[in-house]
Amino acid sequence: MYDLALKNGFVVTDTEVFRSNIYVKDEKIAEISTDDKEAKQVFDVNGKYILPGCIDTHCHFRDPGVTQKEDFTTGTQAAIAGGVTTVFDMPNTNPSVLSAKDLQWKADYFSKKAYADYGIWGLALGKLNLDELPTLCASGVSAVKFFWGYAINAKTKALIYNYDPKDTDVILPPGDGEVYELFSEMAKTGKIIAIHAENNELIQTLTDKLKQSGRTDYEALVDSRPALAEALTIQTASLLAKATGAHLHILHLTSKMGVDIIRKAKAEGVHITAETCPQYLFLSSKDYDTVGPMMKVYPVIKHEEDRLALWQGLFDGTVDFMASDHAPHLISEKQGPLFSIPAGMCGVETMLPLMLNEVNRGKITLPFIAKVLAKNAATIYNLKDKGSLTIGKDADMVVVDMQKIDTIENNKLHSKQPLTAFAGREIQGWPIKTFLRGQLVVDNNNIIANAPCGKWIK
């Protein structure tokens, strides 16, 4: 007898949709067929669609460190409520993930908090932890992230997002020679080196000029962190990847210039992949008057031509998948002048609903969602048990109601600081049940898992 059966649903793969039953045994998908078989627990999902659990490889859950903004419990609860069953936590916490010892500590720490399965990113600080990277990668880190152009606090090893050259106790950003060594070392490990692609020197120069001008409008923010800043870094990184053989991944891609460079690099055989995020696909600078300061994120949301180019890149495979860059701040911190408030917002819970709405609008298909929110990320990050509704894979499943209409509202989100730029947007198509390895963890937006049940994916 099977442990679980989902009956009479429409099964969604990355290539097709078909009516069938799914049977689960020992946390794995054991059978997909129209045969009516017995199971200990049966859900008749007649007329609903069953998608693979989504994978979000770009989450800042702020834990440990600034847990007043988010923690791993509330963050992973938000994930499963939104149909995301696997998350990767970014490494720039306090402490950061700089070594194998740090990785193991964080994995153990999360094990008591996780409501979703999780991977953990490592952080590259140039020569400061270059010697640690081989062991870190061998110990099961998901990938390694490099904040290109960011300075580092010499005492805490924390990143400094807007450093002043006059500051003391600052380690300046690595130069291109040091970055070359980093790429060379990562190439040996076979792991992904992912970059936050913004040219900090250009940004500092442009920001200083804008401060002198006195402009505080949204276009001023875009002018201070333009597409050129992204493109310059991607171009340099792609050349280094080509020279060293490293697998380069571009995080939160925002611009047409960036898409064009990646498309060309792929055509030339560079081992490069890329992601973009909902905020860049569903918003552009023209939305600021309606949305307001909540849409401040880094890299910044740019122009309509950039938004359209990102969709095209996702359609033609230049952009490989979507991730949220979930990065909440205190609600009070997000209320103030545009240039003063921090960049970031909640995203892990609303990513799938936004895409389901696009299916109902006729822009995309459900198999396309299965590809860019599950399969492609699982393939790129070698998650052998995740990413598709296939016999032998983990039974991570999301039941969605494509007829359900509701509005994204801050007070319905599960994050500790529930605030999104998409508040007020009406959505048709919502996840109504989430299963993690065959266990029902969310039912109609209610977390019903009795305790944390997520596992570390080494």
Tab-separated table of C-alpha atoms in Angstrom:
chain	number	residue	atom	x	y	z
A	1	MET	CA	0.000	0.000	0.000
A	2	TYR	CA	1.218	3.485	-0.828
A	3	ASP	CA	1.697	6.168	1.811
A	4	LEU	CA	-0.015	8.931	-0.156
A	5	ALA	CA	-2.108	9.337	-3.280
A	6	LEU	CA	-3.084	12.466	-5.175
A	7	LYS	CA	-5.913	11.403	-7.465
A	8	ASN	CA	-7.587	12.863	-10.541
A	9	GLY	CA	-5.188	15.772	-10.902
A	10	PHE	CA	-3.477	17.233	-13.948
A	11	VAL	CA	0.227	16.411	-13.658
A	12	VAL	CA	2.548	19.143	-14.945
A	13	THR	CA	6.016	18.381	-16.307
A	14	ASP	CA	8.354	20.729	-18.151
A	15	THR	CA	6.978	19.432	-21.469
A	16	GLU	CA	3.350	18.403	-20.974
A	17	VAL	CA	0.196	18.308	-18.837
A	18	PHE	CA	-1.784	15.094	-18.434
A	19	ARG	CA	-4.446	13.713	-16.124
A	20	SER	CA	-3.193	11.057	-13.732
A	21	ASN	CA	-2.766	9.922	-10.145
A	22	ILE	CA	0.481	10.253	-8.207
A	23	TYR	CA	1.414	7.651	-5.610
A	24	VAL	CA	4.062	8.181	-2.938
A	25	LYS	CA	6.048	5.662	-0.925
A	26	ASP	CA	8.847	6.429	1.575
A	27	GLU	CA	8.916	10.144	0.644
A	28	LYS	CA	9.465	9.368	-3.065
A	29	ILE	CA	7.202	9.411	-6.095
A	30	ALA	CA	6.565	5.697	-6.622
A	31	GLU	CA	4.012	5.603	-9.429
A	32	ILE	CA	2.252	7.950	-11.849
A	33	SER	CA	-0.704	6.256	-13.515
A	34	THR	CA	-4.442	6.338	-14.050
A	35	ASP	CA	-4.825	3.091	-12.083
A	36	ASP	CA	-6.896	3.396	-8.914
A	37	LYS	CA	-4.755	2.035	-6.088
A	38	GLU	CA	-4.928	2.135	-2.325
A	39	ALA	CA	-2.989	4.509	-0.109
A	40	LYS	CA	-2.964	5.352	3.595
A	41	GLN	CA	-3.749	8.983	2.799
A	42	VAL	CA	-5.742	10.024	-0.253
A	43	PHE	CA	-6.456	13.495	-1.646
A	44	ASP	CA	-8.878	13.869	-4.530
A	45	VAL	CA	-7.561	16.951	-6.346
A	46	ASN	CA	-10.070	16.691	-9.181
A	47	GLY	CA	-9.639	19.521	-11.669
A	48	LYS	CA	-6.535	20.922	-9.973
A	49	TYR	CA	-2.977	20.937	-11.299
A	50	ILE	CA	0.025	19.293	-9.639
A	51	LEU	CA	3.375	21.013	-10.140
A	52	PRO	CA	6.811	19.997	-8.878
A	53	GLY	CA	7.792	21.857	-5.721
A	54	CYS	CA	9.494	25.085	-6.705
A	55	ILE	CA	13.192	25.701	-6.018
A	56	ASP	CA	14.359	29.141	-4.904
A	57	THR	CA	18.147	29.290	-4.984
A	58	HIS	CA	18.432	32.925	-3.852
A	59	CYS	CA	17.070	33.691	-0.374
A	60	HIS	CA	18.344	36.014	2.336
A	61	PHE	CA	16.694	34.669	5.467
A	62	ARG	CA	18.862	36.913	7.723
A	63	ASP	CA	19.582	34.085	10.146
A	64	PRO	CA	21.820	34.232	12.144
A	65	GLY	CA	22.436	37.931	12.454
A	66	VAL	CA	19.505	40.277	11.941
A	67	THR	CA	16.679	37.937	12.867
A	68	GLN	CA	14.393	40.843	13.690
A	69	LYS	CA	13.959	41.067	9.888
A	70	GLU	CA	13.468	37.361	9.187
A	71	ASP	CA	14.615	34.026	10.529
A	72	PHE	CA	14.892	30.585	9.018
A	73	THR	CA	11.597	29.424	10.533
A	74	THR	CA	9.453	32.264	9.212
A	75	GLY	CA	11.374	32.388	5.941
A	76	THR	CA	10.902	28.713	5.134
A	77	GLN	CA	7.264	28.886	6.230
A	78	ALA	CA	6.800	31.687	3.710
A	79	ALA	CA	8.500	29.492	1.119
A	80	ILE	CA	6.248	26.467	1.503
A	81	ALA	CA	3.156	28.701	1.668
A	82	GLY	CA	4.169	29.920	-1.783
A	83	GLY	CA	4.806	26.450	-3.181
A	84	VAL	CA	8.594	26.578	-2.761
A	85	THR	CA	9.841	23.332	-1.221
A	86	THR	CA	13.605	23.839	-1.631
A	87	VAL	CA	15.506	27.008	-0.740
A	88	PHE	CA	19.163	28.029	-0.832
A	89	ASP	CA	20.201	30.420	1.926
A	90	MET	CA	22.680	33.143	1.039
A	91	PRO	CA	25.951	33.236	3.021
A	92	ASN	CA	26.266	36.900	4.049
A	93	THR	CA	24.848	36.330	7.513
A	94	ASN	CA	26.645	36.929	10.799
A	95	PRO	CA	28.650	34.749	10.989
A	96	SER	CA	29.182	34.254	7.278
A	97	VAL	CA	29.820	30.888	5.603
A	98	LEU	CA	33.543	31.134	4.892
A	99	SER	CA	34.741	27.606	5.696
A	100	ALA	CA	33.635	23.999	6.009
A	101	LYS	CA	33.309	24.528	9.760
A	102	ASP	CA	30.955	27.453	9.178
A	103	LEU	CA	28.920	25.368	6.748
A	104	GLN	CA	28.415	22.482	9.166
A	105	TRP	CA	27.485	24.844	11.993
A	106	LYS	CA	24.854	26.567	9.856
A	107	ALA	CA	23.416	23.277	8.585
A	108	ASP	CA	23.000	22.025	12.149
A	109	TYR	CA	21.544	25.352	13.250
A	110	PHE	CA	18.966	25.319	10.444
A	111	SER	CA	17.948	21.700	11.062
A	112	LYS	CA	15.841	22.776	14.034
A	113	LYS	CA	14.128	25.567	12.083
A	114	ALA	CA	13.616	24.384	8.506
A	115	TYR	CA	10.112	23.945	7.067
A	116	ALA	CA	11.561	23.458	3.575
A	117	ASP	CA	14.534	21.449	2.346
A	118	TYR	CA	17.571	23.683	2.116
A	119	GLY	CA	20.941	24.232	0.555
A	120	ILE	CA	23.548	26.644	1.886
A	121	TRP	CA	25.711	29.061	-0.068
A	122	GLY	CA	29.356	29.744	0.706
A	123	LEU	CA	30.923	33.204	0.537
A	124	ALA	CA	34.132	34.113	-1.280
A	125	LEU	CA	36.205	36.974	0.122
A	126	GLY	CA	39.128	36.802	-2.276
A	127	LYS	CA	42.449	35.929	-0.679
A	128	LEU	CA	40.912	36.065	2.822
A	129	ASN	CA	39.398	32.615	2.417
A	130	LEU	CA	40.770	31.389	-0.915
A	131	ASP	CA	42.503	28.449	0.774
A	132	GLU	CA	39.235	27.410	2.456
A	133	LEU	CA	37.246	27.083	-0.772
A	134	PRO	CA	38.286	23.535	-1.815
A	135	THR	CA	37.269	22.062	1.537
A	136	LEU	CA	34.147	24.213	1.697
A	137	CYS	CA	33.051	22.966	-1.722
A	138	ALA	CA	33.859	19.345	-0.901
A	139	SER	CA	31.790	19.591	2.291
A	140	GLY	CA	28.508	20.083	0.473
A	141	VAL	CA	28.045	23.811	-0.051
A	142	SER	CA	25.476	24.531	-2.785
A	143	ALA	CA	27.672	27.087	-4.575
A	144	VAL	CA	29.936	30.017	-3.740
A	145	LYS	CA	28.904	33.653	-4.001
A	146	PHE	CA	31.167	36.608	-4.683
A	147	PHE	CA	29.932	40.157	-4.074
A	148	TRP	CA	31.960	41.791	-6.819
A	149	GLY	CA	33.335	45.201	-5.821
A	150	TYR	CA	32.226	45.168	-2.188
A	151	ALA	CA	34.557	46.114	0.641
A	152	ILE	CA	34.854	44.011	3.801
A	153	ASN	CA	34.912	44.930	7.470
A	154	ALA	CA	38.366	43.873	8.663
A	155	LYS	CA	37.118	42.928	12.143
A	156	THR	CA	33.854	41.112	11.427
A	157	LYS	CA	34.454	40.044	7.785
A	158	ALA	CA	30.995	41.459	7.031
A	159	LEU	CA	30.298	43.021	3.648
A	160	ILE	CA	30.160	46.815	3.444
A	161	TYR	CA	27.560	47.799	0.872
A	162	ASN	CA	28.390	51.515	0.643
A	163	TYR	CA	31.893	51.987	1.946
A	164	ASP	CA	33.657	55.317	2.308
A	165	PRO	CA	37.324	55.248	1.220
A	166	LYS	CA	38.070	57.246	4.363
A	167	ASP	CA	36.757	54.470	6.618
A	168	THR	CA	39.239	52.567	8.773
A	169	ASP	CA	39.207	48.807	9.393
A	170	VAL	CA	38.162	48.204	5.803
A	171	ILE	CA	39.560	45.627	3.411
A	172	LEU	CA	39.209	47.043	-0.071
A	173	PRO	CA	37.484	45.033	-2.824
A	174	PRO	CA	39.702	42.472	-4.576
A	175	GLY	CA	41.347	43.559	-7.818
A	176	ASP	CA	41.004	41.662	-11.092
A	177	GLY	CA	44.149	39.616	-10.423
A	178	GLU	CA	42.743	38.356	-7.146
A	179	VAL	CA	39.399	37.633	-8.822
A	180	TYR	CA	41.243	35.627	-11.494
A	181	GLU	CA	42.765	33.486	-8.735
A	182	LEU	CA	39.304	33.000	-7.239
A	183	PHE	CA	37.846	31.833	-10.550
A	184	SER	CA	40.809	29.512	-11.112
A	185	GLU	CA	40.342	27.912	-7.698
A	186	MET	CA	36.597	27.504	-8.219
A	187	ALA	CA	37.175	25.903	-11.614
A	188	LYS	CA	39.165	23.152	-9.878
A	189	THR	CA	36.273	22.405	-7.506
A	190	GLY	CA	33.644	22.095	-10.240
A	191	LYS	CA	31.278	24.221	-8.153
A	192	ILE	CA	29.452	27.326	-9.318
A	193	ILE	CA	30.948	30.746	-8.661
A	194	ALA	CA	28.040	33.197	-8.637
A	195	ILE	CA	28.354	36.952	-8.701
A	196	HIS	CA	26.419	40.001	-7.677
A	197	ALA	CA	27.192	41.883	-10.882
A	198	GLU	CA	27.542	45.604	-10.255
A	199	ASN	CA	30.630	47.697	-10.939
A	200	ASN	CA	31.079	49.444	-7.615
A	201	GLU	CA	33.616	52.006	-8.859
A	202	LEU	CA	31.204	53.245	-11.523
A	203	ILE	CA	28.344	53.305	-9.012
A	204	GLN	CA	30.377	55.355	-6.532
A	205	THR	CA	31.313	57.895	-9.184
A	206	LEU	CA	27.755	58.287	-10.439
A	207	THR	CA	26.294	58.395	-6.936
A	208	ASP	CA	28.651	61.197	-5.922
A	209	LYS	CA	27.581	63.221	-8.962
A	210	LEU	CA	23.901	62.675	-8.225
A	211	LYS	CA	24.324	63.707	-4.596
A	212	GLN	CA	25.765	66.978	-5.834
A	213	SER	CA	22.803	67.462	-8.184
A	214	GLY	CA	20.282	67.071	-5.371
A	215	ARG	CA	18.025	64.725	-7.362
A	216	THR	CA	16.016	62.213	-5.315
A	217	ASP	CA	13.637	60.778	-7.946
A	218	TYR	CA	13.562	57.109	-8.933
A	219	GLU	CA	15.281	57.772	-12.263
A	220	ALA	CA	18.147	59.270	-10.269
A	221	LEU	CA	18.504	55.965	-8.424
A	222	VAL	CA	18.580	54.106	-11.757
A	223	ASP	CA	21.091	56.600	-13.139
A	224	SER	CA	23.359	55.945	-10.151
A	225	ARG	CA	23.288	52.154	-10.696
A	226	PRO	CA	22.757	51.822	-14.477
A	227	ALA	CA	22.707	48.825	-16.766
A	228	LEU	CA	26.310	49.639	-17.649
A	229	ALA	CA	27.389	48.798	-14.088
A	230	GLU	CA	25.915	45.324	-14.499
A	231	ALA	CA	27.195	44.849	-18.032
A	232	LEU	CA	30.794	45.794	-17.230
A	233	THR	CA	30.981	43.215	-14.459
A	234	ILE	CA	29.293	40.462	-16.458
A	235	GLN	CA	31.648	41.093	-19.374
A	236	THR	CA	34.756	40.881	-17.191
A	237	ALA	CA	33.440	37.829	-15.354
A	238	SER	CA	32.555	36.001	-18.568
A	239	LEU	CA	36.076	36.560	-19.895
A	240	LEU	CA	37.551	35.223	-16.655
A	241	ALA	CA	35.227	32.221	-16.801
A	242	LYS	CA	36.290	31.535	-20.365
A	243	ALA	CA	39.972	31.787	-19.419
A	244	THR	CA	39.737	29.593	-16.308
A	245	GLY	CA	36.940	27.166	-17.166
A	246	ALA	CA	34.925	28.163	-14.117
A	247	HIS	CA	31.142	27.762	-14.081
A	248	LEU	CA	29.948	31.353	-13.741
A	249	HIS	CA	26.423	32.142	-12.588
A	250	ILE	CA	24.920	35.625	-12.833
A	251	LEU	CA	22.618	36.427	-9.939
A	252	HIS	CA	19.482	38.614	-10.221
A	253	LEU	CA	19.981	39.736	-13.829
A	254	THR	CA	18.278	43.079	-14.512
A	255	SER	CA	19.182	44.549	-17.888
A	256	LYS	CA	18.993	44.129	-21.634
A	257	MET	CA	22.738	44.826	-21.828
A	258	GLY	CA	23.345	41.955	-19.435
A	259	VAL	CA	21.096	39.586	-21.391
A	260	ASP	CA	22.902	40.438	-24.624
A	261	ILE	CA	26.347	39.758	-23.116
A	262	ILE	CA	25.249	36.421	-21.636
A	263	ARG	CA	23.643	35.337	-24.900
A	264	LYS	CA	26.889	36.075	-26.748
A	265	ALA	CA	29.011	34.338	-24.090
A	266	LYS	CA	26.868	31.201	-24.274
A	267	ALA	CA	27.201	31.182	-28.059
A	268	GLU	CA	30.980	31.294	-27.624
A	269	GLY	CA	30.947	28.286	-25.303
A	270	VAL	CA	31.486	30.052	-21.975
A	271	HIS	CA	30.155	28.010	-19.049
A	272	ILE	CA	27.717	30.674	-17.885
A	273	THR	CA	24.204	30.509	-16.460
A	274	ALA	CA	21.878	33.214	-15.224
A	275	GLU	CA	18.779	33.872	-13.177
A	276	THR	CA	16.368	36.766	-12.949
A	277	CYS	CA	13.734	37.647	-10.361
A	278	PRO	CA	10.011	38.503	-10.308
A	279	GLN	CA	10.673	42.153	-9.483
A	280	TYR	CA	12.587	42.570	-12.745
A	281	LEU	CA	9.994	40.688	-14.806
A	282	PHE	CA	6.887	42.354	-13.414
A	283	LEU	CA	8.050	45.900	-12.605
A	284	SER	CA	9.957	48.686	-14.342
A	285	SER	CA	10.818	52.287	-13.565
A	286	LYS	CA	7.439	53.435	-14.871
A	287	ASP	CA	5.755	51.664	-11.922
A	288	TYR	CA	7.457	53.757	-9.246
A	289	ASP	CA	4.722	56.386	-9.070
A	290	THR	CA	2.231	53.635	-8.217
A	291	VAL	CA	4.348	51.254	-6.131
A	292	GLY	CA	6.636	53.723	-4.360
A	293	PRO	CA	9.835	53.094	-2.352
A	294	MET	CA	8.941	49.440	-1.674
A	295	MET	CA	10.298	48.601	-5.139
A	296	LYS	CA	13.817	49.659	-4.135
A	297	VAL	CA	16.023	46.604	-4.529
A	298	TYR	CA	19.659	46.065	-5.525
A	299	PRO	CA	20.422	45.773	-8.338
A	300	VAL	CA	17.743	48.351	-9.088
A	301	ILE	CA	14.663	47.696	-11.198
A	302	LYS	CA	15.400	49.376	-14.505
A	303	HIS	CA	13.435	50.344	-17.617
A	304	GLU	CA	10.660	48.751	-19.639
A	305	GLU	CA	13.049	47.668	-22.405
A	306	ASP	CA	15.067	45.801	-19.785
A	307	ARG	CA	11.965	44.068	-18.430
A	308	LEU	CA	10.926	42.913	-21.889
A	309	ALA	CA	14.460	41.725	-22.701
A	310	LEU	CA	14.521	39.618	-19.534
A	311	TRP	CA	11.282	37.884	-20.527
A	312	GLN	CA	12.735	37.211	-23.975
A	313	GLY	CA	15.908	35.865	-22.374
A	314	LEU	CA	13.843	33.534	-20.208
A	315	PHE	CA	11.898	32.334	-23.244
A	316	ASP	CA	14.966	31.615	-25.397
A	317	GLY	CA	17.078	30.072	-22.628
A	318	THR	CA	19.615	32.858	-22.227
A	319	VAL	CA	18.218	33.283	-18.714
A	320	ASP	CA	18.010	29.820	-17.184
A	321	PHE	CA	15.562	30.169	-14.315
A	322	MET	CA	13.908	32.419	-11.750
A	323	ALA	CA	14.786	33.031	-8.115
A	324	SER	CA	13.286	35.524	-5.677
A	325	ASP	CA	16.214	37.313	-3.994
A	326	HIS	CA	13.958	37.313	-0.930
A	327	ALA	CA	15.497	39.995	1.297
A	328	PRO	CA	13.124	41.501	3.895
A	329	HIS	CA	13.818	44.506	6.086
A	330	LEU	CA	11.979	45.976	9.042
A	331	ILE	CA	8.762	47.593	7.888
A	332	SER	CA	9.831	50.779	9.661
A	333	GLU	CA	13.127	50.795	7.718
A	334	LYS	CA	11.311	50.791	4.393
A	335	GLN	CA	9.466	53.998	5.240
A	336	GLY	CA	11.579	57.019	4.377
A	337	PRO	CA	13.416	58.844	1.580
A	338	LEU	CA	14.231	56.674	-1.419
A	339	PHE	CA	18.008	57.054	-1.184
A	340	SER	CA	18.043	56.367	2.588
A	341	ILE	CA	15.940	53.219	2.931
A	342	PRO	CA	17.557	49.770	2.522
A	343	ALA	CA	17.142	47.745	-0.664
A	344	GLY	CA	15.173	44.502	-0.588
A	345	MET	CA	11.737	42.997	-0.045
A	346	CYS	CA	9.881	39.724	0.502
A	347	GLY	CA	9.676	37.533	-2.582
A	348	VAL	CA	9.761	33.796	-1.910
A	349	GLU	CA	6.014	33.515	-1.225
A	350	THR	CA	4.687	35.481	-4.202
A	351	MET	CA	6.935	34.162	-6.982
A	352	LEU	CA	4.757	31.208	-8.023
A	353	PRO	CA	1.396	33.063	-7.806
A	354	LEU	CA	2.729	35.833	-10.039
A	355	MET	CA	3.710	33.273	-12.649
A	356	LEU	CA	0.421	31.359	-12.373
A	357	ASN	CA	-1.395	34.593	-13.129
A	358	GLU	CA	0.660	34.924	-16.327
A	359	VAL	CA	-0.570	31.479	-17.389
A	360	ASN	CA	-4.156	32.677	-17.059
A	361	ARG	CA	-3.233	35.792	-19.040
A	362	GLY	CA	-1.954	33.558	-21.846
A	363	LYS	CA	1.673	34.721	-21.674
A	364	ILE	CA	3.242	31.463	-20.486
A	365	THR	CA	2.288	27.834	-19.846
A	366	LEU	CA	2.342	25.604	-16.794
A	367	PRO	CA	5.164	23.465	-18.271
A	368	PHE	CA	7.177	26.675	-18.672
A	369	ILE	CA	6.716	27.321	-14.932
A	370	ALA	CA	7.832	23.765	-14.137
A	371	LYS	CA	10.972	24.423	-16.170
A	372	VAL	CA	12.014	27.853	-14.853
A	373	LEU	CA	10.897	27.389	-11.231
A	374	ALA	CA	12.003	23.793	-10.701
A	375	LYS	CA	13.706	21.656	-13.351
A	376	ASN	CA	16.387	24.039	-14.627
A	377	ALA	CA	17.629	25.002	-11.156
A	378	ALA	CA	17.697	21.333	-10.118
A	379	THR	CA	19.757	20.485	-13.195
A	380	ILE	CA	22.224	23.357	-12.839
A	381	TYR	CA	22.803	22.752	-9.126
A	382	ASN	CA	22.817	18.954	-9.479
A	383	LEU	CA	19.820	18.363	-7.187
A	384	LYS	CA	19.275	14.772	-8.252
A	385	ASP	CA	16.190	14.194	-6.113
A	386	LYS	CA	14.437	17.462	-6.935
A	387	GLY	CA	12.945	19.437	-9.776
A	388	SER	CA	10.342	17.226	-11.470
A	389	LEU	CA	7.409	14.897	-10.935
A	390	THR	CA	9.306	11.768	-11.867
A	391	ILE	CA	9.326	8.295	-10.357
A	392	GLY	CA	12.147	8.081	-7.812
A	393	LYS	CA	12.304	11.816	-7.109
A	394	ASP	CA	11.348	13.373	-3.788
A	395	ALA	CA	7.578	13.819	-3.551
A	396	ASP	CA	7.747	17.624	-3.475
A	397	MET	CA	4.411	18.641	-4.979
A	398	VAL	CA	2.259	21.745	-5.204
A	399	VAL	CA	-1.442	21.562	-5.950
A	400	VAL	CA	-2.648	24.746	-7.645
A	401	ASP	CA	-6.132	26.044	-8.298
A	402	MET	CA	-6.014	27.947	-11.580
A	403	GLN	CA	-9.506	29.374	-11.006
A	404	LYS	CA	-8.890	30.857	-7.573
A	405	ILE	CA	-8.773	34.652	-7.563
A	406	ASP	CA	-7.276	36.542	-4.638
A	407	THR	CA	-5.184	39.627	-3.971
A	408	ILE	CA	-1.592	39.715	-2.732
A	409	GLU	CA	-1.749	41.428	0.634
A	410	ASN	CA	1.057	42.099	3.081
A	411	ASN	CA	-0.948	40.842	6.046
A	412	LYS	CA	-1.417	37.433	4.400
A	413	LEU	CA	2.326	36.796	3.977
A	414	HIS	CA	4.144	34.485	6.378
A	415	SER	CA	7.442	36.382	6.615
A	416	LYS	CA	8.378	38.103	9.852
A	417	GLN	CA	8.373	41.487	8.094
A	418	PRO	CA	5.643	41.002	5.474
A	419	LEU	CA	6.150	43.698	2.885
A	420	THR	CA	6.122	43.365	-0.893
A	421	ALA	CA	6.001	45.666	-3.897
A	422	PHE	CA	3.226	43.462	-5.278
A	423	ALA	CA	0.714	44.234	-2.515
A	424	GLY	CA	-2.685	44.982	-4.023
A	425	ARG	CA	-2.115	42.978	-7.212
A	426	GLU	CA	-5.008	40.648	-8.090
A	427	ILE	CA	-3.903	37.136	-8.975
A	428	GLN	CA	-5.761	34.281	-10.646
A	429	GLY	CA	-4.076	30.970	-9.877
A	430	TRP	CA	-2.862	30.043	-6.386
A	431	PRO	CA	-1.099	27.156	-4.648
A	432	ILE	CA	-3.576	25.497	-2.287
A	433	LYS	CA	-1.598	22.499	-0.992
A	434	THR	CA	2.136	21.954	-0.617
A	435	PHE	CA	3.714	18.558	0.005
A	436	LEU	CA	7.340	18.195	1.136
A	437	ARG	CA	8.642	14.685	0.474
A	438	GLY	CA	5.072	13.400	0.657
A	439	GLN	CA	4.069	15.260	3.803
A	440	LEU	CA	1.272	17.834	3.586
A	441	VAL	CA	2.830	20.994	5.041
A	442	VAL	CA	0.499	23.735	3.757
A	443	ASP	CA	-3.257	23.599	3.246
A	444	ASN	CA	-5.071	26.683	1.908
A	445	ASN	CA	-2.350	29.089	3.081
A	446	ASN	CA	-2.209	27.538	6.566
A	447	ILE	CA	1.032	25.958	7.809
A	448	ILE	CA	-0.079	22.585	9.132
A	449	ALA	CA	3.300	20.894	9.602
A	450	ASN	CA	3.555	20.240	13.335
A	451	ALA	CA	7.301	20.815	13.453
A	452	PRO	CA	10.221	21.754	11.195
A	453	CYS	CA	10.642	18.941	8.676
A	454	GLY	CA	13.166	20.305	6.160
A	455	LYS	CA	16.446	18.538	5.438
A	456	TRP	CA	19.861	19.800	4.376
A	457	ILE	CA	20.727	18.996	0.761
A	458	LYS	CA	24.504	18.573	0.687
